[in-house]
Amino acid sequence: QPAYLPDELVLEILEYVALSSGAQKSLYTCCLLSRQWLLAALPYLYAYPKIYGKNYEPFCRTICPSINLRIKESPLASLVKVLNLGMLVHHSSKSVTARVLRRTEGSLEEFVAPQASFAINSYAALSKSHNLRSLDLSLVSEAQPLDMLFKSLRSLNHLERLRFPRSSGFGSNTVDPDSIIWPQALKDLHISGGIDANFLYGIVHFPPALERLTIEHCPQAKSHAIRQLLSTLSRAQLPLKALSLSHLPRLGTSSLDPVLGLFPDLQELSVSVDYITPAIFNPDFQEWHSEDTPNFIDHKLRILTFTNSGNPGVDDKFSPIDVLLALDEGSFPNLRQVKIAKSLGWDRGETRDETEALIDRLVELGTKDYENKTGVYANMTSHQWKTADWKDWAGVWIID
């Protein structure tokens, strides 16, 4: 007779299996062991399905055994929590996408829309996905009617993360700025596409709980418009902690130099070197100066990321010495992590020695935090404090 395991132990095993790299195949195998393992493994198997071109059709047949929900319902549809269709291009149709969303709307928490098969007929199901926490439309190639999109978002009280499609447009012909009502729980917003003056000049207000903002792939946004947007955002006194700016081709080579002066409470900044110079670290350089702009001495910046938007001749705009001087001057006392795009060459040639010096300085500061239990360590639990390694919190990372 096979050894019998209590349900509690089976579930404990499946918790580990579900976190492995080949979880989907392993969970499927577990379903074949016995009826006990089948009933225990099914919720894990369907909670985070890994969907690609070849398995999408059988997945749809399982979730939607009939076009009409009243004729035949699938109990497995209510198990789906994360629906990532980002790997699909022409493997589906708009009607099938809408049908799958309709079947999973009751349990769905995260949704990544496909490139070619997402359209207006999916909005009704989205508006009823009341447990949805993350909505990613960044891959959608077809221009979306933003007025209908915002109407669908109004009922999503738990939505915390939203990514607009690159084809989106905020012009007066597409949506009335006064009609835009953001979900109250929205904390992470990614803006891209053809945003216009209505949005850039503050007519469209930001979500009140906004903590992370990304502005990228906006080909029509000019320097003065982006500056106006950031100034409006600064005056709104939102709990903004992270800001990312990249792929804004109409910005000048120093357009974003004063950005740190506008957000003294910013903890993370990711910016393309295409639009900044070393003057970004200069507290006396206040091109957007106002009476409310504080000095850099109390700036809370902890993570600084330099990316590359692909413009030529930007490799030598920044060097590790520029960051090292800012640290030695005490302008950014909380800075501990610097992340650099690999294309900028900080890990090659003579610049490598400068990078090593910057690493030593950041590690030194991180070590003092660790010894004095200050900075990021101050908010740790006892367990985190005992297992923390300062090397994980301070240094330089080369990113793709």
mmCIF file of C-alpha atoms in Angstrom:
data_model
loop_
_atom_site.group_PDB
_atom_site.id
_atom_site.type_symbol
_atom_site.label_atom_id
_atom_site.label_comp_id
_atom_site.label_asym_id
_atom_site.label_seq_id
_atom_site.Cartn_x
_atom_site.Cartn_y
_atom_site.Cartn_z
ATOM 1 C CA GLN A 1 0.000 0.000 0.000
ATOM 2 C CA PRO A 2 1.317 3.510 -0.788
ATOM 3 C CA ALA A 3 2.211 5.664 2.179
ATOM 4 C CA TYR A 4 -0.589 8.015 3.192
ATOM 5 C CA LEU A 5 0.214 11.656 3.887
ATOM 6 C CA PRO A 6 -2.189 13.981 5.697
ATOM 7 C CA ASP A 7 -3.586 16.829 3.610
ATOM 8 C CA GLU A 8 -1.571 19.354 5.631
ATOM 9 C CA LEU A 9 1.728 17.732 4.610
ATOM 10 C CA VAL A 10 0.662 17.472 0.964
ATOM 11 C CA LEU A 11 -0.154 21.175 0.915
ATOM 12 C CA GLU A 12 3.161 21.976 2.569
ATOM 13 C CA ILE A 13 4.993 20.059 -0.178
ATOM 14 C CA LEU A 14 2.992 21.782 -2.907
ATOM 15 C CA GLU A 15 3.888 25.180 -1.471
ATOM 16 C CA TYR A 16 7.539 24.460 -2.311
ATOM 17 C CA VAL A 17 6.752 22.867 -5.674
ATOM 18 C CA ALA A 18 4.743 25.922 -6.747
ATOM 19 C CA LEU A 19 7.793 28.158 -6.211
ATOM 20 C CA SER A 20 10.158 26.108 -8.388
ATOM 21 C CA SER A 21 11.192 27.113 -11.920
ATOM 22 C CA GLY A 22 9.362 24.189 -13.537
ATOM 23 C CA ALA A 23 6.316 24.487 -11.301
ATOM 24 C CA GLN A 24 3.684 24.013 -14.005
ATOM 25 C CA LYS A 25 5.027 20.667 -15.236
ATOM 26 C CA SER A 26 5.694 19.446 -11.682
ATOM 27 C CA LEU A 27 2.222 20.388 -10.463
ATOM 28 C CA TYR A 28 0.663 18.622 -13.441
ATOM 29 C CA THR A 29 2.602 15.481 -12.501
ATOM 30 C CA CYS A 30 1.371 15.782 -8.914
ATOM 31 C CA CYS A 31 -2.206 15.816 -10.193
ATOM 32 C CA LEU A 32 -1.667 12.329 -11.664
ATOM 33 C CA LEU A 33 -0.593 10.688 -8.395
ATOM 34 C CA SER A 34 -3.947 10.186 -6.719
ATOM 35 C CA ARG A 35 -7.265 11.861 -6.128
ATOM 36 C CA GLN A 36 -5.927 13.426 -2.921
ATOM 37 C CA TRP A 37 -2.974 14.993 -4.736
ATOM 38 C CA LEU A 38 -5.218 16.043 -7.619
ATOM 39 C CA LEU A 39 -7.579 18.009 -5.382
ATOM 40 C CA ALA A 40 -4.664 19.566 -3.487
ATOM 41 C CA ALA A 41 -2.580 20.503 -6.552
ATOM 42 C CA LEU A 42 -5.292 21.915 -8.844
ATOM 43 C CA PRO A 43 -5.517 25.321 -7.091
ATOM 44 C CA TYR A 44 -1.738 25.743 -7.396
ATOM 45 C CA LEU A 45 -1.693 24.585 -11.021
ATOM 46 C CA TYR A 46 -4.325 27.070 -12.175
ATOM 47 C CA ALA A 47 -3.493 29.995 -9.892
ATOM 48 C CA TYR A 48 -0.489 31.151 -11.957
ATOM 49 C CA PRO A 49 -0.696 29.385 -15.346
ATOM 50 C CA LYS A 50 2.271 29.848 -17.665
ATOM 51 C CA ILE A 51 0.605 30.538 -21.009
ATOM 52 C CA TYR A 52 2.305 30.552 -24.398
ATOM 53 C CA GLY A 53 1.254 29.932 -27.990
ATOM 54 C CA LYS A 54 0.929 26.144 -28.028
ATOM 55 C CA ASN A 55 -0.916 25.656 -24.748
ATOM 56 C CA TYR A 56 -3.278 28.631 -24.976
ATOM 57 C CA GLU A 57 -5.966 26.846 -27.019
ATOM 58 C CA PRO A 58 -6.316 23.849 -24.643
ATOM 59 C CA PHE A 59 -6.261 26.276 -21.704
ATOM 60 C CA CYS A 60 -9.174 28.189 -23.250
ATOM 61 C CA ARG A 61 -11.116 24.975 -23.883
ATOM 62 C CA THR A 62 -10.686 24.059 -20.228
ATOM 63 C CA ILE A 63 -11.643 27.461 -18.847
ATOM 64 C CA CYS A 64 -14.406 28.037 -21.423
ATOM 65 C CA PRO A 65 -15.967 24.648 -22.268
ATOM 66 C CA SER A 66 -18.888 26.519 -23.822
ATOM 67 C CA ILE A 67 -19.300 29.961 -25.364
ATOM 68 C CA ASN A 68 -22.348 30.483 -23.193
ATOM 69 C CA LEU A 69 -21.500 30.507 -19.499
ATOM 70 C CA ARG A 70 -25.022 29.399 -18.513
ATOM 71 C CA ILE A 71 -24.785 26.239 -20.606
ATOM 72 C CA LYS A 72 -21.542 24.872 -19.180
ATOM 73 C CA GLU A 73 -19.384 26.350 -16.432
ATOM 74 C CA SER A 74 -15.839 25.342 -15.563
ATOM 75 C CA PRO A 75 -15.012 25.162 -11.834
ATOM 76 C CA LEU A 76 -11.329 25.606 -12.698
ATOM 77 C CA ALA A 77 -11.894 29.168 -13.944
ATOM 78 C CA SER A 78 -12.413 30.395 -10.393
ATOM 79 C CA LEU A 79 -8.897 29.211 -9.456
ATOM 80 C CA VAL A 80 -7.047 31.563 -11.826
ATOM 81 C CA LYS A 81 -5.432 34.487 -9.985
ATOM 82 C CA VAL A 82 -2.747 35.639 -12.445
ATOM 83 C CA LEU A 83 -3.512 35.704 -16.161
ATOM 84 C CA ASN A 84 -0.409 36.654 -18.147
ATOM 85 C CA LEU A 85 -1.086 36.694 -21.905
ATOM 86 C CA GLY A 86 2.014 38.732 -22.690
ATOM 87 C CA MET A 87 3.630 35.909 -24.684
ATOM 88 C CA LEU A 88 0.733 35.789 -27.169
ATOM 89 C CA VAL A 89 0.701 37.750 -30.406
ATOM 90 C CA HIS A 90 -1.623 36.221 -33.002
ATOM 91 C CA HIS A 91 -2.541 33.109 -31.073
ATOM 92 C CA SER A 92 -5.978 34.334 -30.056
ATOM 93 C CA SER A 93 -8.859 36.573 -31.032
ATOM 94 C CA LYS A 94 -10.479 39.520 -29.289
ATOM 95 C CA SER A 95 -13.620 37.536 -28.557
ATOM 96 C CA VAL A 96 -11.665 34.675 -26.958
ATOM 97 C CA THR A 97 -9.709 37.082 -24.734
ATOM 98 C CA ALA A 98 -12.947 38.697 -23.587
ATOM 99 C CA ARG A 99 -14.469 35.263 -22.923
ATOM 100 C CA VAL A 100 -11.509 34.112 -20.811
ATOM 101 C CA LEU A 101 -11.627 37.341 -18.804
ATOM 102 C CA ARG A 102 -15.342 36.877 -18.284
ATOM 103 C CA ARG A 103 -14.817 33.383 -16.842
ATOM 104 C CA THR A 104 -11.967 34.404 -14.515
ATOM 105 C CA GLU A 105 -13.243 37.822 -13.386
ATOM 106 C CA GLY A 106 -14.277 36.613 -9.940
ATOM 107 C CA SER A 107 -10.805 35.475 -8.829
ATOM 108 C CA LEU A 108 -8.441 37.436 -11.072
ATOM 109 C CA GLU A 109 -5.799 39.512 -9.240
ATOM 110 C CA GLU A 110 -3.263 40.274 -11.998
ATOM 111 C CA PHE A 111 -3.756 40.602 -15.750
ATOM 112 C CA VAL A 112 -1.251 41.211 -18.554
ATOM 113 C CA ALA A 113 -3.018 41.934 -21.843
ATOM 114 C CA PRO A 114 -1.867 40.363 -25.136
ATOM 115 C CA GLN A 115 -0.493 42.459 -27.962
ATOM 116 C CA ALA A 116 -3.088 41.972 -30.699
ATOM 117 C CA SER A 117 -6.216 40.420 -29.162
ATOM 118 C CA PHE A 118 -7.269 42.941 -26.516
ATOM 119 C CA ALA A 119 -10.091 45.350 -27.372
ATOM 120 C CA ILE A 120 -13.207 47.146 -26.125
ATOM 121 C CA ASN A 121 -15.175 43.938 -25.601
ATOM 122 C CA SER A 122 -12.824 43.048 -22.708
ATOM 123 C CA TYR A 123 -13.671 46.176 -20.693
ATOM 124 C CA ALA A 124 -16.948 44.792 -19.322
ATOM 125 C CA ALA A 125 -15.156 41.823 -17.758
ATOM 126 C CA LEU A 126 -12.375 44.071 -16.439
ATOM 127 C CA SER A 127 -14.884 46.324 -14.686
ATOM 128 C CA LYS A 128 -16.245 43.289 -12.807
ATOM 129 C CA SER A 129 -12.824 41.987 -11.736
ATOM 130 C CA HIS A 130 -13.169 43.516 -8.292
ATOM 131 C CA ASN A 131 -10.155 41.648 -6.877
ATOM 132 C CA LEU A 132 -7.801 42.948 -9.577
ATOM 133 C CA ARG A 133 -4.602 44.443 -8.119
ATOM 134 C CA SER A 134 -2.434 44.785 -11.233
ATOM 135 C CA LEU A 135 -3.444 45.675 -14.803
ATOM 136 C CA ASP A 136 -0.731 45.727 -17.485
ATOM 137 C CA LEU A 137 -1.749 47.033 -20.922
ATOM 138 C CA SER A 138 1.749 48.045 -22.021
ATOM 139 C CA LEU A 139 1.937 45.462 -24.827
ATOM 140 C CA VAL A 140 -1.376 46.377 -26.475
ATOM 141 C CA SER A 141 -0.706 47.674 -29.993
ATOM 142 C CA GLU A 142 -4.175 48.954 -30.860
ATOM 143 C CA ALA A 143 -5.113 52.442 -29.670
ATOM 144 C CA GLN A 144 -7.597 52.203 -26.807
ATOM 145 C CA PRO A 145 -10.538 54.536 -26.080
ATOM 146 C CA LEU A 146 -9.373 55.965 -22.775
ATOM 147 C CA ASP A 147 -12.810 57.240 -21.775
ATOM 148 C CA MET A 148 -14.110 53.658 -21.710
ATOM 149 C CA LEU A 149 -10.961 52.422 -20.008
ATOM 150 C CA PHE A 150 -11.308 54.909 -17.162
ATOM 151 C CA LYS A 151 -14.989 54.008 -16.739
ATOM 152 C CA SER A 152 -13.951 50.372 -16.362
ATOM 153 C CA LEU A 153 -11.346 51.280 -13.738
ATOM 154 C CA ARG A 154 -13.734 53.154 -11.452
ATOM 155 C CA SER A 155 -15.096 50.004 -9.819
ATOM 156 C CA LEU A 156 -11.654 48.441 -9.207
ATOM 157 C CA ASN A 157 -11.201 49.494 -5.608
ATOM 158 C CA HIS A 158 -8.221 47.174 -5.054
ATOM 159 C CA LEU A 159 -6.228 48.135 -8.154
ATOM 160 C CA GLU A 160 -2.701 49.149 -7.073
ATOM 161 C CA ARG A 161 -0.694 48.942 -10.322
ATOM 162 C CA LEU A 162 -1.640 50.224 -13.780
ATOM 163 C CA ARG A 163 0.397 50.302 -16.992
ATOM 164 C CA PHE A 164 -1.010 52.197 -19.967
ATOM 165 C CA PRO A 165 -0.433 50.996 -23.539
ATOM 166 C CA ARG A 166 2.154 52.802 -25.631
ATOM 167 C CA SER A 167 -0.612 53.604 -28.095
ATOM 168 C CA SER A 168 -2.624 55.541 -25.509
ATOM 169 C CA GLY A 169 -3.443 59.211 -25.965
ATOM 170 C CA PHE A 170 -4.824 61.753 -23.513
ATOM 171 C CA GLY A 171 -5.939 64.322 -26.082
ATOM 172 C CA SER A 172 -9.221 66.203 -25.822
ATOM 173 C CA ASN A 173 -10.594 64.060 -28.641
ATOM 174 C CA THR A 174 -10.175 60.862 -26.647
ATOM 175 C CA VAL A 175 -11.121 61.655 -23.050
ATOM 176 C CA ASP A 176 -12.495 64.511 -21.005
ATOM 177 C CA PRO A 177 -9.919 65.341 -18.284
ATOM 178 C CA ASP A 178 -12.685 66.182 -15.799
ATOM 179 C CA SER A 179 -14.142 62.693 -16.171
ATOM 180 C CA ILE A 180 -10.943 60.898 -15.120
ATOM 181 C CA ILE A 181 -11.364 59.238 -11.737
ATOM 182 C CA TRP A 182 -8.430 57.131 -10.612
ATOM 183 C CA PRO A 183 -8.867 54.047 -8.401
ATOM 184 C CA GLN A 184 -8.282 55.204 -4.838
ATOM 185 C CA ALA A 185 -5.804 52.397 -4.062
ATOM 186 C CA LEU A 186 -3.607 53.056 -7.128
ATOM 187 C CA LYS A 187 0.034 53.288 -6.019
ATOM 188 C CA ASP A 188 2.069 52.341 -9.100
ATOM 189 C CA LEU A 189 1.364 54.140 -12.399
ATOM 190 C CA HIS A 190 3.152 53.677 -15.755
ATOM 191 C CA ILE A 191 2.349 56.369 -18.306
ATOM 192 C CA SER A 192 3.290 55.994 -21.952
ATOM 193 C CA GLY A 193 1.989 56.935 -25.375
ATOM 194 C CA GLY A 194 0.857 60.224 -26.838
ATOM 195 C CA ILE A 195 0.047 62.128 -23.662
ATOM 196 C CA ASP A 196 -0.826 65.738 -24.439
ATOM 197 C CA ALA A 197 -1.107 69.134 -22.741
ATOM 198 C CA ASN A 198 -4.260 68.227 -20.792
ATOM 199 C CA PHE A 199 -2.228 65.740 -18.806
ATOM 200 C CA LEU A 200 1.157 67.418 -18.845
ATOM 201 C CA TYR A 201 -0.076 70.768 -17.547
ATOM 202 C CA GLY A 202 -1.929 69.409 -14.555
ATOM 203 C CA ILE A 203 -5.487 69.375 -15.873
ATOM 204 C CA VAL A 204 -5.517 65.635 -15.254
ATOM 205 C CA HIS A 205 -4.769 65.060 -11.572
ATOM 206 C CA PHE A 206 -2.680 62.197 -10.259
ATOM 207 C CA PRO A 207 -3.961 59.374 -8.023
ATOM 208 C CA PRO A 208 -3.950 60.520 -4.370
ATOM 209 C CA ALA A 209 -2.116 57.409 -3.108
ATOM 210 C CA LEU A 210 0.574 57.436 -5.815
ATOM 211 C CA GLU A 211 3.942 56.072 -4.638
ATOM 212 C CA ARG A 212 5.642 54.984 -7.886
ATOM 213 C CA LEU A 213 5.472 56.802 -11.229
ATOM 214 C CA THR A 214 7.036 55.795 -14.545
ATOM 215 C CA ILE A 215 6.945 58.040 -17.615
ATOM 216 C CA GLU A 216 8.408 56.403 -20.698
ATOM 217 C CA HIS A 217 7.950 55.997 -24.443
ATOM 218 C CA CYS A 218 6.181 59.336 -24.887
ATOM 219 C CA PRO A 219 7.353 60.522 -28.332
ATOM 220 C CA GLN A 220 5.331 63.769 -28.305
ATOM 221 C CA ALA A 221 6.291 65.042 -24.836
ATOM 222 C CA LYS A 222 8.563 68.103 -25.021
ATOM 223 C CA SER A 223 10.975 69.362 -22.372
ATOM 224 C CA HIS A 224 8.825 72.211 -21.061
ATOM 225 C CA ALA A 225 5.773 69.939 -20.866
ATOM 226 C CA ILE A 226 7.582 67.262 -18.836
ATOM 227 C CA ARG A 227 8.959 69.948 -16.518
ATOM 228 C CA GLN A 228 5.464 71.316 -15.994
ATOM 229 C CA LEU A 229 4.186 67.834 -15.212
ATOM 230 C CA LEU A 230 6.921 67.241 -12.636
ATOM 231 C CA SER A 231 6.371 70.667 -11.046
ATOM 232 C CA THR A 232 2.644 69.962 -10.754
ATOM 233 C CA LEU A 233 3.415 66.558 -9.285
ATOM 234 C CA SER A 234 5.773 68.142 -6.742
ATOM 235 C CA ARG A 235 3.149 70.650 -5.580
ATOM 236 C CA ALA A 236 0.516 67.923 -5.197
ATOM 237 C CA GLN A 237 2.350 66.585 -2.103
ATOM 238 C CA LEU A 238 1.738 62.954 -2.965
ATOM 239 C CA PRO A 239 3.502 60.122 -1.093
ATOM 240 C CA LEU A 240 5.805 59.606 -4.091
ATOM 241 C CA LYS A 241 8.756 57.302 -3.342
ATOM 242 C CA ALA A 242 9.969 56.168 -6.778
ATOM 243 C CA LEU A 243 10.222 57.989 -10.117
ATOM 244 C CA SER A 244 11.382 56.612 -13.493
ATOM 245 C CA LEU A 245 11.934 58.652 -16.677
ATOM 246 C CA SER A 246 13.169 57.183 -19.959
ATOM 247 C CA HIS A 247 12.671 57.058 -23.737
ATOM 248 C CA LEU A 248 11.451 60.647 -24.107
ATOM 249 C CA PRO A 249 13.066 61.541 -27.448
ATOM 250 C CA ARG A 250 12.048 65.225 -27.533
ATOM 251 C CA LEU A 251 13.876 66.116 -24.315
ATOM 252 C CA GLY A 252 17.196 67.971 -24.358
ATOM 253 C CA THR A 253 20.523 66.757 -23.033
ATOM 254 C CA SER A 254 20.062 68.519 -19.665
ATOM 255 C CA SER A 255 16.277 68.754 -19.432
ATOM 256 C CA LEU A 256 15.951 66.726 -16.226
ATOM 257 C CA ASP A 257 18.908 68.110 -14.242
ATOM 258 C CA PRO A 258 16.745 69.819 -11.564
ATOM 259 C CA VAL A 259 14.495 66.792 -10.922
ATOM 260 C CA LEU A 260 16.009 65.835 -7.549
ATOM 261 C CA GLY A 261 15.388 69.303 -6.168
ATOM 262 C CA LEU A 262 11.651 68.908 -6.746
ATOM 263 C CA PHE A 263 11.301 65.663 -4.789
ATOM 264 C CA PRO A 264 13.293 65.719 -1.519
ATOM 265 C CA ASP A 265 11.434 62.650 -0.199
ATOM 266 C CA LEU A 266 12.146 60.540 -3.268
ATOM 267 C CA GLN A 267 13.819 57.238 -2.347
ATOM 268 C CA GLU A 268 14.356 55.779 -5.823
ATOM 269 C CA LEU A 269 15.169 57.579 -9.078
ATOM 270 C CA SER A 270 15.677 55.926 -12.455
ATOM 271 C CA VAL A 271 16.586 58.334 -15.254
ATOM 272 C CA SER A 272 18.175 58.117 -18.696
ATOM 273 C CA VAL A 273 21.570 59.772 -18.926
ATOM 274 C CA ASP A 274 20.378 61.124 -22.296
ATOM 275 C CA TYR A 275 18.520 63.895 -20.436
ATOM 276 C CA ILE A 276 20.819 64.776 -17.516
ATOM 277 C CA THR A 277 24.337 66.029 -16.746
ATOM 278 C CA PRO A 278 26.421 65.933 -13.513
ATOM 279 C CA ALA A 279 24.592 69.154 -12.552
ATOM 280 C CA ILE A 280 21.795 66.905 -11.269
ATOM 281 C CA PHE A 281 23.889 66.547 -8.083
ATOM 282 C CA ASN A 282 24.435 70.288 -7.638
ATOM 283 C CA PRO A 283 22.145 71.765 -4.922
ATOM 284 C CA ASP A 284 22.863 75.288 -6.195
ATOM 285 C CA PHE A 285 21.544 74.432 -9.632
ATOM 286 C CA GLN A 286 17.865 75.206 -9.229
ATOM 287 C CA GLU A 287 16.494 75.904 -12.692
ATOM 288 C CA TRP A 288 12.997 75.193 -11.380
ATOM 289 C CA HIS A 289 13.689 76.999 -8.119
ATOM 290 C CA SER A 290 10.843 77.965 -5.769
ATOM 291 C CA GLU A 291 10.600 78.938 -2.115
ATOM 292 C CA ASP A 292 9.406 75.443 -1.269
ATOM 293 C CA THR A 293 12.422 73.741 -2.875
ATOM 294 C CA PRO A 294 14.613 72.405 -0.025
ATOM 295 C CA ASN A 295 18.353 71.920 0.063
ATOM 296 C CA PHE A 296 19.742 68.514 -0.913
ATOM 297 C CA ILE A 297 21.329 67.968 2.486
ATOM 298 C CA ASP A 298 18.266 66.109 3.795
ATOM 299 C CA HIS A 299 17.460 64.276 0.570
ATOM 300 C CA LYS A 300 16.180 60.728 1.129
ATOM 301 C CA LEU A 301 17.418 59.245 -2.157
ATOM 302 C CA ARG A 302 18.553 55.658 -1.506
ATOM 303 C CA ILE A 303 18.605 53.983 -4.961
ATOM 304 C CA LEU A 304 19.865 55.752 -8.099
ATOM 305 C CA THR A 305 19.580 54.094 -11.523
ATOM 306 C CA PHE A 306 21.129 55.397 -14.742
ATOM 307 C CA THR A 307 19.631 53.946 -17.925
ATOM 308 C CA ASN A 308 20.252 54.539 -21.613
ATOM 309 C CA SER A 309 17.477 55.448 -24.029
ATOM 310 C CA GLY A 310 19.612 54.693 -27.070
ATOM 311 C CA ASN A 311 20.847 58.125 -28.134
ATOM 312 C CA PRO A 312 24.428 58.235 -29.462
ATOM 313 C CA GLY A 313 27.227 59.989 -27.580
ATOM 314 C CA VAL A 314 25.901 59.565 -24.030
ATOM 315 C CA ASP A 315 28.434 56.980 -22.810
ATOM 316 C CA ASP A 316 30.780 59.588 -21.346
ATOM 317 C CA LYS A 317 28.213 62.014 -19.907
ATOM 318 C CA PHE A 318 28.500 60.426 -16.460
ATOM 319 C CA SER A 319 31.305 58.736 -14.590
ATOM 320 C CA PRO A 320 31.497 57.037 -11.170
ATOM 321 C CA ILE A 321 33.544 60.022 -9.955
ATOM 322 C CA ASP A 322 30.488 62.274 -10.333
ATOM 323 C CA VAL A 323 28.515 60.107 -7.920
ATOM 324 C CA LEU A 324 31.510 59.724 -5.599
ATOM 325 C CA LEU A 325 31.919 63.513 -5.318
ATOM 326 C CA ALA A 326 28.228 63.905 -4.466
ATOM 327 C CA LEU A 327 28.642 61.354 -1.656
ATOM 328 C CA ASP A 328 31.779 63.025 -0.290
ATOM 329 C CA GLU A 329 30.045 66.418 -0.254
ATOM 330 C CA GLY A 330 27.220 64.941 1.829
ATOM 331 C CA SER A 331 24.548 66.012 -0.624
ATOM 332 C CA PHE A 332 22.856 62.605 -0.548
ATOM 333 C CA PRO A 333 23.523 61.027 2.847
ATOM 334 C CA ASN A 334 21.103 58.130 2.282
ATOM 335 C CA LEU A 335 22.339 56.964 -1.130
ATOM 336 C CA ARG A 336 23.443 53.329 -0.917
ATOM 337 C CA GLN A 337 22.679 51.657 -4.255
ATOM 338 C CA VAL A 338 23.725 52.751 -7.748
ATOM 339 C CA LYS A 339 22.507 50.777 -10.763
ATOM 340 C CA ILE A 340 24.079 51.381 -14.167
ATOM 341 C CA ALA A 341 23.053 50.247 -17.646
ATOM 342 C CA LYS A 342 25.672 47.903 -19.062
ATOM 343 C CA SER A 343 25.830 49.955 -22.271
ATOM 344 C CA LEU A 344 27.373 52.887 -20.340
ATOM 345 C CA GLY A 345 30.596 50.935 -19.856
ATOM 346 C CA TRP A 346 31.221 51.434 -16.128
ATOM 347 C CA ASP A 347 32.591 47.894 -15.897
ATOM 348 C CA ARG A 348 35.142 48.306 -18.687
ATOM 349 C CA GLY A 349 38.540 49.969 -19.187
ATOM 350 C CA GLU A 350 39.765 52.783 -16.948
ATOM 351 C CA THR A 351 36.251 53.470 -15.696
ATOM 352 C CA ARG A 352 36.285 50.119 -13.905
ATOM 353 C CA ASP A 353 38.775 51.433 -11.319
ATOM 354 C CA GLU A 354 36.515 54.420 -10.634
ATOM 355 C CA THR A 355 33.584 52.048 -10.229
ATOM 356 C CA GLU A 356 35.552 50.007 -7.683
ATOM 357 C CA ALA A 357 36.232 53.195 -5.695
ATOM 358 C CA LEU A 358 32.530 54.033 -5.713
ATOM 359 C CA ILE A 359 31.683 50.516 -4.558
ATOM 360 C CA ASP A 360 34.128 50.822 -1.654
ATOM 361 C CA ARG A 361 32.555 54.114 -0.591
ATOM 362 C CA LEU A 362 28.976 52.769 -0.751
ATOM 363 C CA VAL A 363 29.972 49.608 1.120
ATOM 364 C CA GLU A 364 31.631 51.741 3.790
ATOM 365 C CA LEU A 365 28.435 53.724 4.269
ATOM 366 C CA GLY A 366 26.397 50.521 4.281
ATOM 367 C CA THR A 367 28.656 49.030 6.926
ATOM 368 C CA LYS A 368 28.095 52.039 9.189
ATOM 369 C CA ASP A 369 24.342 51.640 8.732
ATOM 370 C CA TYR A 370 24.659 48.002 9.678
ATOM 371 C CA GLU A 371 26.717 48.760 12.784
ATOM 372 C CA ASN A 372 24.551 51.659 13.936
ATOM 373 C CA LYS A 373 21.258 50.127 12.766
ATOM 374 C CA THR A 374 20.278 53.270 10.900
ATOM 375 C CA GLY A 375 18.864 54.002 7.465
ATOM 376 C CA VAL A 376 17.179 51.047 5.812
ATOM 377 C CA TYR A 377 18.080 48.769 8.740
ATOM 378 C CA ALA A 378 16.113 50.855 11.225
ATOM 379 C CA ASN A 379 12.773 49.442 10.015
ATOM 380 C CA MET A 380 13.829 45.794 9.984
ATOM 381 C CA THR A 381 12.235 43.095 12.093
ATOM 382 C CA SER A 382 14.380 41.152 14.543
ATOM 383 C CA HIS A 383 14.674 38.206 12.156
ATOM 384 C CA GLN A 384 15.652 40.447 9.234
ATOM 385 C CA TRP A 385 18.202 42.212 11.418
ATOM 386 C CA LYS A 386 19.882 38.940 12.414
ATOM 387 C CA THR A 387 20.070 37.616 8.843
ATOM 388 C CA ALA A 388 20.833 40.907 7.014
ATOM 389 C CA ASP A 389 24.010 41.296 4.980
ATOM 390 C CA TRP A 390 25.123 44.857 4.287
ATOM 391 C CA LYS A 391 26.534 43.694 0.917
ATOM 392 C CA ASP A 392 22.944 43.213 -0.257
ATOM 393 C CA TRP A 393 22.072 46.812 0.576
ATOM 394 C CA ALA A 394 25.047 48.834 -0.662
ATOM 395 C CA GLY A 395 27.126 48.814 -3.851
ATOM 396 C CA VAL A 396 26.980 49.188 -7.621
ATOM 397 C CA TRP A 397 24.954 46.912 -9.899
ATOM 398 C CA ILE A 398 25.421 46.612 -13.680
ATOM 399 C CA ILE A 399 22.011 46.025 -15.294
ATOM 400 C CA ASP A 400 20.939 45.066 -18.832
#
